[in-house]
GROMACS .gro file of C-alpha atoms in nm:
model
  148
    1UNK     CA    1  14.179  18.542  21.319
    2UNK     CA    2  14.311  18.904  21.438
    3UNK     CA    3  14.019  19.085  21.262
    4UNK     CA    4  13.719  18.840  21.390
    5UNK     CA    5  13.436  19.107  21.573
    6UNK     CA    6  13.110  19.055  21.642
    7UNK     CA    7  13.054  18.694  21.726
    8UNK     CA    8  12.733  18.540  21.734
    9UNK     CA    9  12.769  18.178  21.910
   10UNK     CA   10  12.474  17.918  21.862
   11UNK     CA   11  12.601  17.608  22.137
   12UNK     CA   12  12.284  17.742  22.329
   13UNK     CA   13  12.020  17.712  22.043
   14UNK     CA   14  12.197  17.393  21.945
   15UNK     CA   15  12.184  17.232  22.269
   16UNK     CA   16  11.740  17.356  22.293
   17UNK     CA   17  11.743  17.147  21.976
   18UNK     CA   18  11.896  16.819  22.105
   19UNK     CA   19  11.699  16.866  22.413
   20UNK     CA   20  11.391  16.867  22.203
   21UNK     CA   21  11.490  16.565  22.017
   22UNK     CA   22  11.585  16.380  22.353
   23UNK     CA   23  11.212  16.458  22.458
   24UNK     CA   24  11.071  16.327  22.136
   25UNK     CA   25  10.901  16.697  22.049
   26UNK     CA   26  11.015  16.662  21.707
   27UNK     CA   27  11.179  16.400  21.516
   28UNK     CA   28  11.521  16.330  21.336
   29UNK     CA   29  11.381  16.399  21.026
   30UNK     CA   30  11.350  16.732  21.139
   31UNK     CA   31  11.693  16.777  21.237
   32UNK     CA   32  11.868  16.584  20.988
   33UNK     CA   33  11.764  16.779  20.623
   34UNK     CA   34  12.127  16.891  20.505
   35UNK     CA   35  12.067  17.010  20.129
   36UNK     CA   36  12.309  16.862  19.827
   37UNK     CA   37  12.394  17.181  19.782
   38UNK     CA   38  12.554  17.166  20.190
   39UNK     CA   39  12.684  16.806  20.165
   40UNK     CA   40  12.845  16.905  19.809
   41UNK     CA   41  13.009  17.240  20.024
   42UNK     CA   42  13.112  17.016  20.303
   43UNK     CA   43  13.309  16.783  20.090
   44UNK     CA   44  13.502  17.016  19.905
   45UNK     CA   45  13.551  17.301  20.152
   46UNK     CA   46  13.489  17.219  20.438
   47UNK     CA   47  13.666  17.193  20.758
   48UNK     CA   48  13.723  16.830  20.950
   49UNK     CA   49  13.679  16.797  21.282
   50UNK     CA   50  13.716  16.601  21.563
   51UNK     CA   51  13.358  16.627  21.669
   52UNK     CA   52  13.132  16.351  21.661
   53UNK     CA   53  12.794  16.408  21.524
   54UNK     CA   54  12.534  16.443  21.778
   55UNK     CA   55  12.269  16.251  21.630
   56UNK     CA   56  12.434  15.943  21.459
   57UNK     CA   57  12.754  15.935  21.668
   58UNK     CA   58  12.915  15.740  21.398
   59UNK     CA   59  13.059  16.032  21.139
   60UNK     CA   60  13.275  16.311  21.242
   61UNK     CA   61  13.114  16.611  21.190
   62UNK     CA   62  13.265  16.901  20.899
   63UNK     CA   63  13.214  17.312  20.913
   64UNK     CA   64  13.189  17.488  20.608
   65UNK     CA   65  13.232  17.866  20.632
   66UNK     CA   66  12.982  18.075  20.411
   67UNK     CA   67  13.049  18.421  20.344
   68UNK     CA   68  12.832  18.726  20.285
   69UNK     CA   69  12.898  19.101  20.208
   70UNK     CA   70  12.843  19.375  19.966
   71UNK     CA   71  13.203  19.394  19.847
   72UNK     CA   72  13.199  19.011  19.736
   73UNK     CA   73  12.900  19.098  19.485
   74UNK     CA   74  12.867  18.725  19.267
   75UNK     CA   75  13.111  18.544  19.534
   76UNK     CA   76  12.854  18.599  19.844
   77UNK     CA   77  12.693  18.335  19.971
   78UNK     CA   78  12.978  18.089  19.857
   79UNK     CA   79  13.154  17.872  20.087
   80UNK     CA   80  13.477  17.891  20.184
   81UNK     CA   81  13.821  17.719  20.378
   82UNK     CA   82  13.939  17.855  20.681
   83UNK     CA   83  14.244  17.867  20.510
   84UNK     CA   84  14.121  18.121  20.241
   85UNK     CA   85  13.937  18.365  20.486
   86UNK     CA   86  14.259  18.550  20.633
   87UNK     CA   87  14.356  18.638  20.277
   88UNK     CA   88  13.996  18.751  20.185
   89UNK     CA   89  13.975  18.969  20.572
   90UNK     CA   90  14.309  19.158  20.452
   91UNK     CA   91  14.157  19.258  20.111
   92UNK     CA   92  13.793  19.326  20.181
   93UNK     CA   93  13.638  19.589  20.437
   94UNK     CA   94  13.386  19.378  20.560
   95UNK     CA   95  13.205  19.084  20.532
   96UNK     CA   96  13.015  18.785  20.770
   97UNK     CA   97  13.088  18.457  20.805
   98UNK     CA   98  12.836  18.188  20.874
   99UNK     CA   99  12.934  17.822  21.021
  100UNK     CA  100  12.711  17.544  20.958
  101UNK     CA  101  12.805  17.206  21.102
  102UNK     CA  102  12.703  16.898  20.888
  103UNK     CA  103  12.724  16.521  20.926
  104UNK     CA  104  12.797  16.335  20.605
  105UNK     CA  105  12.645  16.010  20.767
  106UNK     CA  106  12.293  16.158  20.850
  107UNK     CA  107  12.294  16.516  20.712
  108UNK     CA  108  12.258  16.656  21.077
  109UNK     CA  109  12.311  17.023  21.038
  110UNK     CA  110  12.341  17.316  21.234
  111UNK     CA  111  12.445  17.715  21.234
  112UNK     CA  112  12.751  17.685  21.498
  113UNK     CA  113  12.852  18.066  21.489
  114UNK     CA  114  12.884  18.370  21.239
  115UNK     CA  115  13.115  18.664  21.265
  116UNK     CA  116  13.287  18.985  21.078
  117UNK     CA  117  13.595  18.987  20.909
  118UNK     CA  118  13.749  19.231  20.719
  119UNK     CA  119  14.015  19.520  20.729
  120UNK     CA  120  13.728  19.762  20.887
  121UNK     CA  121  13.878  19.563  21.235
  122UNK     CA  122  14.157  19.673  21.201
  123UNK     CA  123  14.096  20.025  21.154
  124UNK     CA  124  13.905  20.025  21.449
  125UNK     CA  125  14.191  19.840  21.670
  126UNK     CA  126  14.400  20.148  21.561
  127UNK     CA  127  14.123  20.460  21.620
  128UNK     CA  128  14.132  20.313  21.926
  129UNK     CA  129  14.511  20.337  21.995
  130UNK     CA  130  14.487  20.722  21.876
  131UNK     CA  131  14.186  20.775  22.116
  132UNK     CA  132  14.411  20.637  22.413
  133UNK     CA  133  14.709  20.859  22.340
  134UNK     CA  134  14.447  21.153  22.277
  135UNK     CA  135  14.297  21.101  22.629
  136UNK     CA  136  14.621  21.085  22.795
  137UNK     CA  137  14.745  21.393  22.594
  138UNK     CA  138  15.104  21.222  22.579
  139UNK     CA  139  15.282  20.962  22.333
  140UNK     CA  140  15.463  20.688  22.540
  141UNK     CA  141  15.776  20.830  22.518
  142UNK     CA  142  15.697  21.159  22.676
  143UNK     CA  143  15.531  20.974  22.971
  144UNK     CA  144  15.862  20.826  22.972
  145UNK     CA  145  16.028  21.116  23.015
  146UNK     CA  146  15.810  21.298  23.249
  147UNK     CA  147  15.862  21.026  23.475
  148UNK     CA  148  16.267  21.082  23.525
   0.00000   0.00000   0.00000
């Protein structure tokens, strides 16, 4: 996604977990608490993939994308397709996304990554154009000229 800023990736905290269960420092019941509300979100929106769940090894694992921000007032917090969050970054200033892996075999879960979408990224990509041209004092075309 062109407007996607501000990524927050979790592989590390993920990976402390596993370790942890490995050791036997905490348990699988610990781990593996997904709540209906999750599994429910992971069946109808969420994303297949090609994953295999860490803990079972036996269920592919799903990521449902939850999304937050002020502008979404009753629809925060709901979950989402991938599909459907382009549409929703080209009509709404800002908001975050959250991506929680789940297993529907064991109810392994996990926060993979969140991020912002929304049209405030692409305002920025183009203050930034206008601060390049500003700097050089030229458009393109005149440096194109000044050069023959």
């Amino acid at each position: 996604m062109r407007t996607q800023r501000q990524v927050v990736d979790y592989s590390l905290q993920k990976r402390a977990v596993l370790r942890e269960l490995l050791a036997g420092r905490i348990g699988t019941y610990d781990v593996c608490d997904a709540s209906p509300y999750l599994k429910n979100a992971a069946r109808f929106h969420g994303e297949p993939t090609d994953h295999r769940c860490p803990i079972c090894r036996s269920e592919n694992l799903t990521h449902v994308h939850y999304i937050y921000g002020d502008e979404l007032k009753q629809s925060a917090g709901q979950a989402r397709t991938r599909a459907e969050l382009p549409v929703l970054a080209m009509t709404l200033r800002e908001f975050q996304v959250f991506v929680v892996e789940v297993c529907p075999g064991c109810d392994w879960n996990h926060l993979v990554e969140q991020f912002l979408l929304g049209r405030d990224g692409l305002a920025g990509e183009a203050e930034d154009a206008d601060e390049s041209v500003a700097a050089n004092g030229s458009t393109p075309r005149r440096r194109r000229e000044a050069q023959r």
